[in-house]
mmCIF file of C-alpha atoms in Angstrom:
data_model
loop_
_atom_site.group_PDB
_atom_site.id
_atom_site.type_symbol
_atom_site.label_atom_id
_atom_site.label_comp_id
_atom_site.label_asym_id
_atom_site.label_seq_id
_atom_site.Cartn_x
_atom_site.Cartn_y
_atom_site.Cartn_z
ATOM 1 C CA UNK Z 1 -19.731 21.977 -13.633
ATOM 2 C CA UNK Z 2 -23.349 21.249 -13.962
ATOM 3 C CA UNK Z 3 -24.890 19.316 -11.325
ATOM 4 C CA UNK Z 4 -26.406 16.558 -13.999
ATOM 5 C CA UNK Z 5 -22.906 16.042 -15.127
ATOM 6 C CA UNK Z 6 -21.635 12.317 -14.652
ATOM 7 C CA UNK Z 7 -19.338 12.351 -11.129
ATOM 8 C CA UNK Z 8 -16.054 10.592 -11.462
ATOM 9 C CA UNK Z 9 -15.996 7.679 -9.125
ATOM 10 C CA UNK Z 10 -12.329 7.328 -7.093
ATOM 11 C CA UNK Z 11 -10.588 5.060 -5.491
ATOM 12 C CA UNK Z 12 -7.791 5.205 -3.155
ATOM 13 C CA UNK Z 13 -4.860 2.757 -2.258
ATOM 14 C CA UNK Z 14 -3.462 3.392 0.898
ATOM 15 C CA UNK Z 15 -4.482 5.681 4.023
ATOM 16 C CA UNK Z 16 -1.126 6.719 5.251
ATOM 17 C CA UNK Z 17 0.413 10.486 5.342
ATOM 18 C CA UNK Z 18 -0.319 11.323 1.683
ATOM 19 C CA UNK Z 19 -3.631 9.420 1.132
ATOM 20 C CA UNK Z 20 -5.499 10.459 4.100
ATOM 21 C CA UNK Z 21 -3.737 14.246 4.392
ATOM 22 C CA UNK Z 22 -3.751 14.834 1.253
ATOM 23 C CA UNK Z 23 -5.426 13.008 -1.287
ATOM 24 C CA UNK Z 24 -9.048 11.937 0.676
ATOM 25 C CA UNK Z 25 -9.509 15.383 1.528
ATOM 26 C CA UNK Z 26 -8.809 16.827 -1.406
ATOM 27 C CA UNK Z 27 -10.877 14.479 -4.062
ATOM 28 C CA UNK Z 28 -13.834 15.028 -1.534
ATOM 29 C CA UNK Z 29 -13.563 18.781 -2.104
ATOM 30 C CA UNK Z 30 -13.643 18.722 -5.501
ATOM 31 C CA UNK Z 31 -16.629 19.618 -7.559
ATOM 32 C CA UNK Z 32 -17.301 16.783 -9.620
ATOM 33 C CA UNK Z 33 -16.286 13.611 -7.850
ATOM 34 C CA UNK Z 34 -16.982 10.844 -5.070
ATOM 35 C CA UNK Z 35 -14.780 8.921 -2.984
ATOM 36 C CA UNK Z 36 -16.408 5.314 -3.217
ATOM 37 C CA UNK Z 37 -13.682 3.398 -1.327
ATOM 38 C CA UNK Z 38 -11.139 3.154 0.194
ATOM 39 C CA UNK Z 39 -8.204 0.482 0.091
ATOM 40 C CA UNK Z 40 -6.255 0.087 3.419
ATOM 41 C CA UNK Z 41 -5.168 -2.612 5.975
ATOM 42 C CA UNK Z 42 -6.642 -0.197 8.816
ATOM 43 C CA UNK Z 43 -10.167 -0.138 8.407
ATOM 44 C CA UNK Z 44 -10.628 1.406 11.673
ATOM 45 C CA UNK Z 45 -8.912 4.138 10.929
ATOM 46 C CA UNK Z 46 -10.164 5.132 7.521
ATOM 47 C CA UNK Z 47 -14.240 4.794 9.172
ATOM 48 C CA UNK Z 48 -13.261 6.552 11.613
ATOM 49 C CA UNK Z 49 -12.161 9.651 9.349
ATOM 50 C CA UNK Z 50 -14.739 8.829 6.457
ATOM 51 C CA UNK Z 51 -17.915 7.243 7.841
ATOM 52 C CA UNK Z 52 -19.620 5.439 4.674
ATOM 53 C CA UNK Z 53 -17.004 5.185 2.799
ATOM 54 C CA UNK Z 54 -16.326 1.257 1.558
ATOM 55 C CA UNK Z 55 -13.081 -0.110 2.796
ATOM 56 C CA UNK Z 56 -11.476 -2.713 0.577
ATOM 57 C CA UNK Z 57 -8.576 -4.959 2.675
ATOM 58 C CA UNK Z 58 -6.134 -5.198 -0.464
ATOM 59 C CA UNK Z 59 -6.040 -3.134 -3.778
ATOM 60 C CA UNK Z 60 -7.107 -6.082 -5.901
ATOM 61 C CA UNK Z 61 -9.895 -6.272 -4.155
ATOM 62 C CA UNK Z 62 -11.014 -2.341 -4.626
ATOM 63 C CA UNK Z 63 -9.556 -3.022 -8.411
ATOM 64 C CA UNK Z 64 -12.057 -5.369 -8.956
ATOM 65 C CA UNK Z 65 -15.126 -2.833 -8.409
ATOM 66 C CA UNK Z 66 -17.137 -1.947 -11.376
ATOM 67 C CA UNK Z 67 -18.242 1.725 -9.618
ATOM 68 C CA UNK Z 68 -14.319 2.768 -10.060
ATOM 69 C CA UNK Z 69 -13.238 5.131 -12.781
ATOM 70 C CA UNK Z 70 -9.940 6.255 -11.256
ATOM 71 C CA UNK Z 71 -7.542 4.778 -9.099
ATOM 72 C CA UNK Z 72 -5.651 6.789 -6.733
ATOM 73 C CA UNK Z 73 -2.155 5.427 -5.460
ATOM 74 C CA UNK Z 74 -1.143 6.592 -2.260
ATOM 75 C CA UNK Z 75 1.596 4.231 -1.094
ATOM 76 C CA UNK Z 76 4.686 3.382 -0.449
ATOM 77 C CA UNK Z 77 7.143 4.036 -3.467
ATOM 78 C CA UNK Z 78 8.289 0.754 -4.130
ATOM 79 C CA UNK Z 79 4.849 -0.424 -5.442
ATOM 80 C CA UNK Z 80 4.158 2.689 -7.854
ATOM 81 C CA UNK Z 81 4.671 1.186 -11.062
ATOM 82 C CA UNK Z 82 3.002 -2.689 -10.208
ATOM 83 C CA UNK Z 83 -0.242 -0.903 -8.802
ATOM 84 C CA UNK Z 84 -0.609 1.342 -11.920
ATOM 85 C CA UNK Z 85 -0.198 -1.333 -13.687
ATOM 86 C CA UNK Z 86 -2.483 -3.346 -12.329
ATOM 87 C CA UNK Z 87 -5.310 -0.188 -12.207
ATOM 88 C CA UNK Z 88 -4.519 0.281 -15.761
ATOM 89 C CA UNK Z 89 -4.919 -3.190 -16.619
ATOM 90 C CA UNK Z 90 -8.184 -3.417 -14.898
ATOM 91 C CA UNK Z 91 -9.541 -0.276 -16.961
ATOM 92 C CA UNK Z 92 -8.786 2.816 -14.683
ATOM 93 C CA UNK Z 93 -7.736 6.003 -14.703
ATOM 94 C CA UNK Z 94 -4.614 6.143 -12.575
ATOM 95 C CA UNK Z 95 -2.951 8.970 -10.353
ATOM 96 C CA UNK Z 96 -0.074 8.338 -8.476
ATOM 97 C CA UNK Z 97 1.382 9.709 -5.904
ATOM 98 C CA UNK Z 98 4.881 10.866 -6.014
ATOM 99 C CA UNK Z 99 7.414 9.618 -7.144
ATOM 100 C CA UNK Z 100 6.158 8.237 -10.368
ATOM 101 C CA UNK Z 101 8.212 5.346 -10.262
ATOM 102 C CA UNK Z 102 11.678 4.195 -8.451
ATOM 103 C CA UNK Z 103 12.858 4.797 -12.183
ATOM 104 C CA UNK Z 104 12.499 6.490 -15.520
ATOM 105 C CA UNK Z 105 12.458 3.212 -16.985
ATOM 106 C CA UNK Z 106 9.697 2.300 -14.604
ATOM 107 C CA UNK Z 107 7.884 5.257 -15.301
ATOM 108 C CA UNK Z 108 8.286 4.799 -19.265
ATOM 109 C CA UNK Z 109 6.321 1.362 -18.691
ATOM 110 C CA UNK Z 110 3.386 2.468 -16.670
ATOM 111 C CA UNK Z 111 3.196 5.084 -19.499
ATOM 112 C CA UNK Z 112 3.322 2.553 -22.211
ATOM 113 C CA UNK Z 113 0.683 0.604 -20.125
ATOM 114 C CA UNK Z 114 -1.453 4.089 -19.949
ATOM 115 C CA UNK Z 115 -1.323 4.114 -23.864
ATOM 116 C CA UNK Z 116 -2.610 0.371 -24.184
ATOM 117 C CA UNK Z 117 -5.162 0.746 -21.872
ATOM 118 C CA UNK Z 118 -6.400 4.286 -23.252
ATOM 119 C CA UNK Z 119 -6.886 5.318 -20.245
ATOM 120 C CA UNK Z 120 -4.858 8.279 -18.093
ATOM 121 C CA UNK Z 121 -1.795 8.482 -15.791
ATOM 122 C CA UNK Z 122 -1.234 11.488 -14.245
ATOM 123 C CA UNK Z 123 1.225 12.218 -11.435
ATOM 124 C CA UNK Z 124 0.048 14.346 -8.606
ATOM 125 C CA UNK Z 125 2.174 17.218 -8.643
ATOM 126 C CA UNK Z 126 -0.151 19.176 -6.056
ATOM 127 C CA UNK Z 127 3.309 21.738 -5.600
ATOM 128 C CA UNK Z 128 2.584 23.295 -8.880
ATOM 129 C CA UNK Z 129 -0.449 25.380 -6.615
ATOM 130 C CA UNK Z 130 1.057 26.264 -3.871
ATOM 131 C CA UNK Z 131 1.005 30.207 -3.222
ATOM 132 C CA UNK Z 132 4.998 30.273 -3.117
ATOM 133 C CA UNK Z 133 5.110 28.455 -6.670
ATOM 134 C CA UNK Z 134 2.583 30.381 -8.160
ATOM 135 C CA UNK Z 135 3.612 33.790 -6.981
ATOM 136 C CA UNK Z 136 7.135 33.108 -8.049
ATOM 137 C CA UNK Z 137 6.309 32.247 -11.495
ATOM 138 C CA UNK Z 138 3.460 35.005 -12.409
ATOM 139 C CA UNK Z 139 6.730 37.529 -11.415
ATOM 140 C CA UNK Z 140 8.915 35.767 -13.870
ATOM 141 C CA UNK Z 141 6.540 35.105 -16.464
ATOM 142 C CA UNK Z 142 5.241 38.714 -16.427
ATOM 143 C CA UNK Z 143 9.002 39.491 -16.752
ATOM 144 C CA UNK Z 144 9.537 41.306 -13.392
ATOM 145 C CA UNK Z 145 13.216 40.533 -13.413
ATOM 146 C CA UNK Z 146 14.133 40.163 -17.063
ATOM 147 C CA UNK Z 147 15.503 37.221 -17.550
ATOM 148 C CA UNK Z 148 16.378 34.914 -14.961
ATOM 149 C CA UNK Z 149 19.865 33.633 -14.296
ATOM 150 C CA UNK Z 150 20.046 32.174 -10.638
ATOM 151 C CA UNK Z 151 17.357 30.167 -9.445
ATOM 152 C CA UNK Z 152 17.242 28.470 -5.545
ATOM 153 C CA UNK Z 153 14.382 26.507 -4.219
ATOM 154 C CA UNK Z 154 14.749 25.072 -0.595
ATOM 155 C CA UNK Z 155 12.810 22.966 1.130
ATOM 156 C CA UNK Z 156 14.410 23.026 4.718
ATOM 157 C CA UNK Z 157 13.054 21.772 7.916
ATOM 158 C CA UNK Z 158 14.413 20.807 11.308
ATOM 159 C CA UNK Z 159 13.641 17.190 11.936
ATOM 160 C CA UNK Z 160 17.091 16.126 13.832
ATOM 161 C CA UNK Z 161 15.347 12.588 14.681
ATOM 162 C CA UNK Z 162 15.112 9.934 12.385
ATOM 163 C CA UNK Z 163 11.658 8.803 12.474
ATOM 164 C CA UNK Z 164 10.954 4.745 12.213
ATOM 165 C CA UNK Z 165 9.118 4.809 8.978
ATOM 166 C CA UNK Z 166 9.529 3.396 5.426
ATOM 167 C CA UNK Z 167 10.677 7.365 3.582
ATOM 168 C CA UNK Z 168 13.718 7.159 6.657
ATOM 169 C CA UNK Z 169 14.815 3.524 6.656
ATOM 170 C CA UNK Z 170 17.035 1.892 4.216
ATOM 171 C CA UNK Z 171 15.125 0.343 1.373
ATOM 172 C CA UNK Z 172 14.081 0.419 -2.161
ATOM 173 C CA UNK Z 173 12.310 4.777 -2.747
ATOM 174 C CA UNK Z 174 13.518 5.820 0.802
ATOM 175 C CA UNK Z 175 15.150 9.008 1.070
ATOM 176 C CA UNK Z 176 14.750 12.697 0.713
ATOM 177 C CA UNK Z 177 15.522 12.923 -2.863
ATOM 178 C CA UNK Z 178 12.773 10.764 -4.188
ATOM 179 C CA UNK Z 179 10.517 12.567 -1.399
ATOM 180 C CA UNK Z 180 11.365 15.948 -2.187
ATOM 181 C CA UNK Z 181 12.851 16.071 -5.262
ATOM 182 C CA UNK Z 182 9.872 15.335 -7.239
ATOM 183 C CA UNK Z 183 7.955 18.583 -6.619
ATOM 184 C CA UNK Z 184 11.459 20.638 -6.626
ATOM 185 C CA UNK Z 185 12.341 19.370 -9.924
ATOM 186 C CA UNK Z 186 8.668 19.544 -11.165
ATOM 187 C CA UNK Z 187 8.446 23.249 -10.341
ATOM 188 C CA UNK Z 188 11.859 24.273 -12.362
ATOM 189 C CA UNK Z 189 10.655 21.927 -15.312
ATOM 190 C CA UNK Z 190 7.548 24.132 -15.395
ATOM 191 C CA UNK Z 191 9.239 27.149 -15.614
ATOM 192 C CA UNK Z 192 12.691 26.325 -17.689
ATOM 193 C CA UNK Z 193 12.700 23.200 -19.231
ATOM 194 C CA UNK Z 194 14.612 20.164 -18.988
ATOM 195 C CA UNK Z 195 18.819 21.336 -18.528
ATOM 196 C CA UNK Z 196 21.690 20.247 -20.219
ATOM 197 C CA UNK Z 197 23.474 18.586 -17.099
ATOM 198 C CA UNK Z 198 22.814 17.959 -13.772
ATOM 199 C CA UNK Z 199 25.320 17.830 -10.577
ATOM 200 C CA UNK Z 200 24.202 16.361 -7.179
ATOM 201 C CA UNK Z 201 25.392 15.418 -3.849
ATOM 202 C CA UNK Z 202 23.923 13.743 -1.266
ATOM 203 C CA UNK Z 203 24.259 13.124 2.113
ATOM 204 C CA UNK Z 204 23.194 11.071 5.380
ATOM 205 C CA UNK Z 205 23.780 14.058 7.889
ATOM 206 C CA UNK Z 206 21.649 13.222 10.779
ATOM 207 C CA UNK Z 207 22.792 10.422 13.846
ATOM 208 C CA UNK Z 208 21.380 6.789 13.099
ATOM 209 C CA UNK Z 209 20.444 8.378 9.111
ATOM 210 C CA UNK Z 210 20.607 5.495 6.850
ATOM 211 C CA UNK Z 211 19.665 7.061 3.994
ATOM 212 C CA UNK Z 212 19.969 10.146 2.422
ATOM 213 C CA UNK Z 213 18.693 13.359 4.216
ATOM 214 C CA UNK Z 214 20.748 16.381 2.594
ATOM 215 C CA UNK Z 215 20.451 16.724 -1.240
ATOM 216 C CA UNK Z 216 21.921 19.240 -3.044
ATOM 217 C CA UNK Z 217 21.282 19.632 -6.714
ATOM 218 C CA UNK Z 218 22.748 22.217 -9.808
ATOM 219 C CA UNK Z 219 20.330 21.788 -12.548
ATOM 220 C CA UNK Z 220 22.493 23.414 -15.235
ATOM 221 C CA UNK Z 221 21.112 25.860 -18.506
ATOM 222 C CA UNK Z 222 23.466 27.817 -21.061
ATOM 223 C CA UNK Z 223 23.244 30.861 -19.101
ATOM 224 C CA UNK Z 224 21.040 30.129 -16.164
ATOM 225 C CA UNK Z 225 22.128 27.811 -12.616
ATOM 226 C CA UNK Z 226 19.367 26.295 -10.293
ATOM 227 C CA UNK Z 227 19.478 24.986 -7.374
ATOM 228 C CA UNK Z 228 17.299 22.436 -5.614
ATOM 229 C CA UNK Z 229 18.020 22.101 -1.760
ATOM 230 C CA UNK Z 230 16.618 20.014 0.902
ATOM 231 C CA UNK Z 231 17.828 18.822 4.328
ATOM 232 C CA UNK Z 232 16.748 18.096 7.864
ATOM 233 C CA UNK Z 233 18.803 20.244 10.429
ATOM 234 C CA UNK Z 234 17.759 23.523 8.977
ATOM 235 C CA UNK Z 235 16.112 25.388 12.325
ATOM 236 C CA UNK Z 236 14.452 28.066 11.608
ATOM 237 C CA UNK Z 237 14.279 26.838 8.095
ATOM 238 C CA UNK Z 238 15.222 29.179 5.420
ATOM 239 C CA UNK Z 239 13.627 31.013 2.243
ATOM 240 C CA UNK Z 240 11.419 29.295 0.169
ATOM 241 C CA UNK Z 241 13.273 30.948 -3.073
ATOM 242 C CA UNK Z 242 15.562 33.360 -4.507
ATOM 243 C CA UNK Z 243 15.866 33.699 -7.977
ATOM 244 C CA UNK Z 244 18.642 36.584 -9.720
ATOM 245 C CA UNK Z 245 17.716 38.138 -13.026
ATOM 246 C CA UNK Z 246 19.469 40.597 -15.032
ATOM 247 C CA UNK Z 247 16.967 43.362 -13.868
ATOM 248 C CA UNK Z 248 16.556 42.376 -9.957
ATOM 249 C CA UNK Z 249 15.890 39.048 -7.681
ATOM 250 C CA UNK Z 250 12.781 37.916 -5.900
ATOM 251 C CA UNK Z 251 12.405 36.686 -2.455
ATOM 252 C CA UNK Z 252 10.120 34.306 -0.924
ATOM 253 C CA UNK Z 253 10.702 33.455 2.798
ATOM 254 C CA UNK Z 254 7.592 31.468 3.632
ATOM 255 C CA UNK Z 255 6.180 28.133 2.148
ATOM 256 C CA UNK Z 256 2.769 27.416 1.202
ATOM 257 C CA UNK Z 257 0.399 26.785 4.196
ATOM 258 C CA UNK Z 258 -1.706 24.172 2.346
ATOM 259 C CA UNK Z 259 -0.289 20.871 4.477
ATOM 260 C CA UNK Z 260 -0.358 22.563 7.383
ATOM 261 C CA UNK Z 261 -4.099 23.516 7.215
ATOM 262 C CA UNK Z 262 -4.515 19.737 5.642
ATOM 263 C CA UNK Z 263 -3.008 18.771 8.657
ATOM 264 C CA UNK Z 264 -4.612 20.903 11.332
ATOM 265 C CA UNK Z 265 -8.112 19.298 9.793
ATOM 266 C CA UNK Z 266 -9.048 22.177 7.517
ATOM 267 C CA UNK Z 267 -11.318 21.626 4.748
ATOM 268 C CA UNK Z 268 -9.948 22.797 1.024
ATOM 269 C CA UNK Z 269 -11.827 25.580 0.034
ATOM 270 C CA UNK Z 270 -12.534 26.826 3.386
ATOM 271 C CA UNK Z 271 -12.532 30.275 4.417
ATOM 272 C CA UNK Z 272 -8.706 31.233 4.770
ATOM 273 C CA UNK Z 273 -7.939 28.009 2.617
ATOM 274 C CA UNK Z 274 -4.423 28.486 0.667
ATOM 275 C CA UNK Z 275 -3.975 32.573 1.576
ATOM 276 C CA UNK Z 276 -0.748 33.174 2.393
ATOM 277 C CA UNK Z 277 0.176 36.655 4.091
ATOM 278 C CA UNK Z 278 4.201 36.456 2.986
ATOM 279 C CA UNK Z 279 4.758 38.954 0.296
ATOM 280 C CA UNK Z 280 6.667 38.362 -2.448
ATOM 281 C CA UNK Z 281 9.349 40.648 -2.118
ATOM 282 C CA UNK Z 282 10.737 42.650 -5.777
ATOM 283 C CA UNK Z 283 14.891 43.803 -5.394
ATOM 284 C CA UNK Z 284 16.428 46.011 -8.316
ATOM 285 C CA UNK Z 285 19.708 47.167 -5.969
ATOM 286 C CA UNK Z 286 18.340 50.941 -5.981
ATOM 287 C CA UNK Z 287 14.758 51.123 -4.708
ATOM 288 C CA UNK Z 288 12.820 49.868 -1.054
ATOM 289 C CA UNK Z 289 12.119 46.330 -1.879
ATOM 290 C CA UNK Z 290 8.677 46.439 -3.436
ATOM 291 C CA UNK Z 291 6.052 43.528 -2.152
ATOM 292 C CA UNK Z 292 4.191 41.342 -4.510
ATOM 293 C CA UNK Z 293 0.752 39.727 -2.429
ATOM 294 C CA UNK Z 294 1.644 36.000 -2.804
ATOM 295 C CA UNK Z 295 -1.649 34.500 -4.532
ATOM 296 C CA UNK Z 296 -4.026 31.898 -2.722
ATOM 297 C CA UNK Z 297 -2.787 28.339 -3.231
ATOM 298 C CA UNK Z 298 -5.267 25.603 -4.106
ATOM 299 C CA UNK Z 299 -4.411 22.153 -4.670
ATOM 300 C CA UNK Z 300 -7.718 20.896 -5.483
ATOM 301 C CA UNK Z 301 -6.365 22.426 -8.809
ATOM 302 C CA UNK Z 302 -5.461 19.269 -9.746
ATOM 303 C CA UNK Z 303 -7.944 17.048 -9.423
ATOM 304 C CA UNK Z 304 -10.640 19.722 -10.978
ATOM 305 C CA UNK Z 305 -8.509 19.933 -14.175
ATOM 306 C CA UNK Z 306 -8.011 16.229 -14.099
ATOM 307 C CA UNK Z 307 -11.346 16.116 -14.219
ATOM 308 C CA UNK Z 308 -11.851 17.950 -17.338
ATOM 309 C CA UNK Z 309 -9.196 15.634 -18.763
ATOM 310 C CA UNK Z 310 -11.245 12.351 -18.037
ATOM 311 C CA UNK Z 311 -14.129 14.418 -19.173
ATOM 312 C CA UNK Z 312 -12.564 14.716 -22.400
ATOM 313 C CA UNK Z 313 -12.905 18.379 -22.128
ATOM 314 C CA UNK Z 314 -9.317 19.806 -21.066
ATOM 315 C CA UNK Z 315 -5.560 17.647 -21.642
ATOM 316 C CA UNK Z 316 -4.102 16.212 -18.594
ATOM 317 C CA UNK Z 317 -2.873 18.445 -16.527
ATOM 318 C CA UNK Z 318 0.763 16.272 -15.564
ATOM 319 C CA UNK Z 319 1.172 14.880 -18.631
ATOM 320 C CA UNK Z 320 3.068 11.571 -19.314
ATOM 321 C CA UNK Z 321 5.962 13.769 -20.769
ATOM 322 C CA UNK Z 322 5.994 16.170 -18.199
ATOM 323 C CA UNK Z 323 6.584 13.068 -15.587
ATOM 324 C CA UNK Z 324 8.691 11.493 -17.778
ATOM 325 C CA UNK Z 325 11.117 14.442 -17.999
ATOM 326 C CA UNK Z 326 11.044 14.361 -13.925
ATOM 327 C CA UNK Z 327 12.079 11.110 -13.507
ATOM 328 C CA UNK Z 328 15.144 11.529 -16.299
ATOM 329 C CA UNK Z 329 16.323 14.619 -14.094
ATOM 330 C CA UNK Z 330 15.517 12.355 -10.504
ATOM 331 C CA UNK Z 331 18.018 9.301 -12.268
ATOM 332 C CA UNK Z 332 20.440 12.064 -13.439
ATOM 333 C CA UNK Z 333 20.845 13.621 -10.135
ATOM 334 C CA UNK Z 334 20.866 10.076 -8.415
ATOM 335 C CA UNK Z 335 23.819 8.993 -10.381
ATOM 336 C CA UNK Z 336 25.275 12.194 -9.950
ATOM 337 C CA UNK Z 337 25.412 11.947 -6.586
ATOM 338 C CA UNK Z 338 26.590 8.172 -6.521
ATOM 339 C CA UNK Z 339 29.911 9.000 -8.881
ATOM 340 C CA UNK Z 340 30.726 12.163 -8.159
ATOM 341 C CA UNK Z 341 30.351 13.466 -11.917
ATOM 342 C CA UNK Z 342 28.032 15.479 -13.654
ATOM 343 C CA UNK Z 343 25.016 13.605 -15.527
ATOM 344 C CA UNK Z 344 23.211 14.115 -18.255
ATOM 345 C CA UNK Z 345 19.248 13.449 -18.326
ATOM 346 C CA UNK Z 346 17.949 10.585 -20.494
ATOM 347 C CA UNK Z 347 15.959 12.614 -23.476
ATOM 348 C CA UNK Z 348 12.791 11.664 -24.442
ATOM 349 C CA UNK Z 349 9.724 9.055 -23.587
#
């Protein structure tokens, strides 16, 4: 973008894990935007990381700044929907962090408040540019394996401890479903559409685990099963994905290396930033397994096409549908889990 262009001005609510690993970094990285303040009950800790930066004690307090455009929600998932709607109300652009909402209906709400407001909502879906994602779906969309019939996307760590924090303790959006299973169900969305059914089961695997951490999840398709995976007592974790078509099956052992550099206090767009040296490896059941270099992730993706959306230059790049249609599969598989049947996804916004 051209340097005289008009910066959009952010604000974030809350400096835990995702707005200070994620989210912080990543806005201040991006062409085209400043990081104005900061609401968090730690001011200590956000100077600390981000000298200048204004630190608001409570989000009404950022919301009531006039050098805001957009409003980035970084908190616990509980209070999703009543800070967009607030942000929204007050005439801001909103992102939120996953999950949308605790519900579709919640999430159909913000989105009606988005529309009265005329302003955006966009979910961060960051997972749609990682190097694993991507190089999995240039194969299949350049056909590599004709058409795809099996598709398996794990996200499996080894974490045998229960940690004491609010994603691990009993409460309203704890567990590893509404962690996880936003950018799992996200990713197949992008590639197949919403499915017919879904079947789920759940599980609280690990000692002192009051909540779920196991989820295992059949999205189902005429022809075509997938499978979204997560758990906690997976050492040595496992592959990323493995997806069957009717002309071979691709293999992705290692994840995206995005967090981890995030994380280890690299800055996006940093020499090394998003490579990732695991192959993409191309079966047909005849021939040596052919690899397929894994393209660099880049999450700041996001936020630079958001910012052609609030530009008025480029659509959103999560659109209200697009979220929508996540949290109809997240309910499905919830209540899938909880009776033991298969569910079907609520259709439409």
């Amino acid at each position: 973008m051209a340097d005289n262009e008009r910066h959009i001005r952010a604000g974030l609510i809350g400096y835990g894990y995702a707005g200070r690993t994620f989210h912080a970094p990543l806005i201040r990285a991006t062409a085209g935007y400043s990081l104005v303040a900061v609401a968090s009950s730690d001011a200590a800790k956000v100077q600390a990381d981000l000298p200048g930066i204004a630190v608001e004690p409570a989000p009404a307090a950022l919301l009531r700044r006039d050098d805001i455009d957009l409003v980035v929600i970084a908190t616990p998932n509980d209070s999703h929907r009543p800070l967009a709607e607030m942000a929204l109300a007050a005439g801001k652009h909103v992102v939120v962090d996953k999950p949308f909402a605790l519900s579709h209906a919640d999430a159909q709400a913000v989105v009606a408040a988005a529309e009265a407001a005329r302003r955006h909502v966009a979910v961060f879906q960051n997972r749609r540019w990682d190097s694993d994602f991507l190089a999995i779906r240039q194969a299949i969309e350049t056909g590599r394996i004709g058409a795809v019939r099996h598709f398996e996307s794990h996200v499996d760590r080894f974490r045998p401890q229960v940690r004491p924090r609010w994603r691990e303790a009993a409460g309203p959006g704890a567990g590893l479903w509404l962690d996880l299973g936003p950018h799992l169900v996200d990713q197949a969305l992008c590639l197949f559409g919403s499915p017919s059914r879904v079947i789920a089961s759940f599980a609280a695997q690990r000692q002192g685990a009051t909540v779920e951490d196991w989820a295992h999840v059949v999205l189902e398709y005429p022809a075509l099963r997938v499978i979204l995976h997560a758990g906690m007592l997976a050492a040595g974790g496992s592959h990323r994905f493995v997806v069957h078509g009717e002309a071979g099956t691709l293999v992705k052992r290692a994840a995206d290396r995005q967090e981890d550099q995030l994380r280890a206090g690299m800055i996006p767009g940093a020499p090394g930033w998003g490579e990732d040296p695991d192959d993409l490896l191309l079966l047909d059941g005849t021939s040596p397994p052919l690899s397929l270099p894994a393209p660099a992730g880049d999450h700041r993706a996001f936020y630079a096409a958001l910012r052609e959306a609030l530009l008025g230059r480029a659509p959103n790049p999560v659109r209200p549908d697009e979220a929508l249609a996540v949290m109809a599969v997240l309910d499905a598989a919830a209540r899938a889990a909880s009776t033991g049947n298969a569910a079907v996804p609520v259709s439409g916004a």
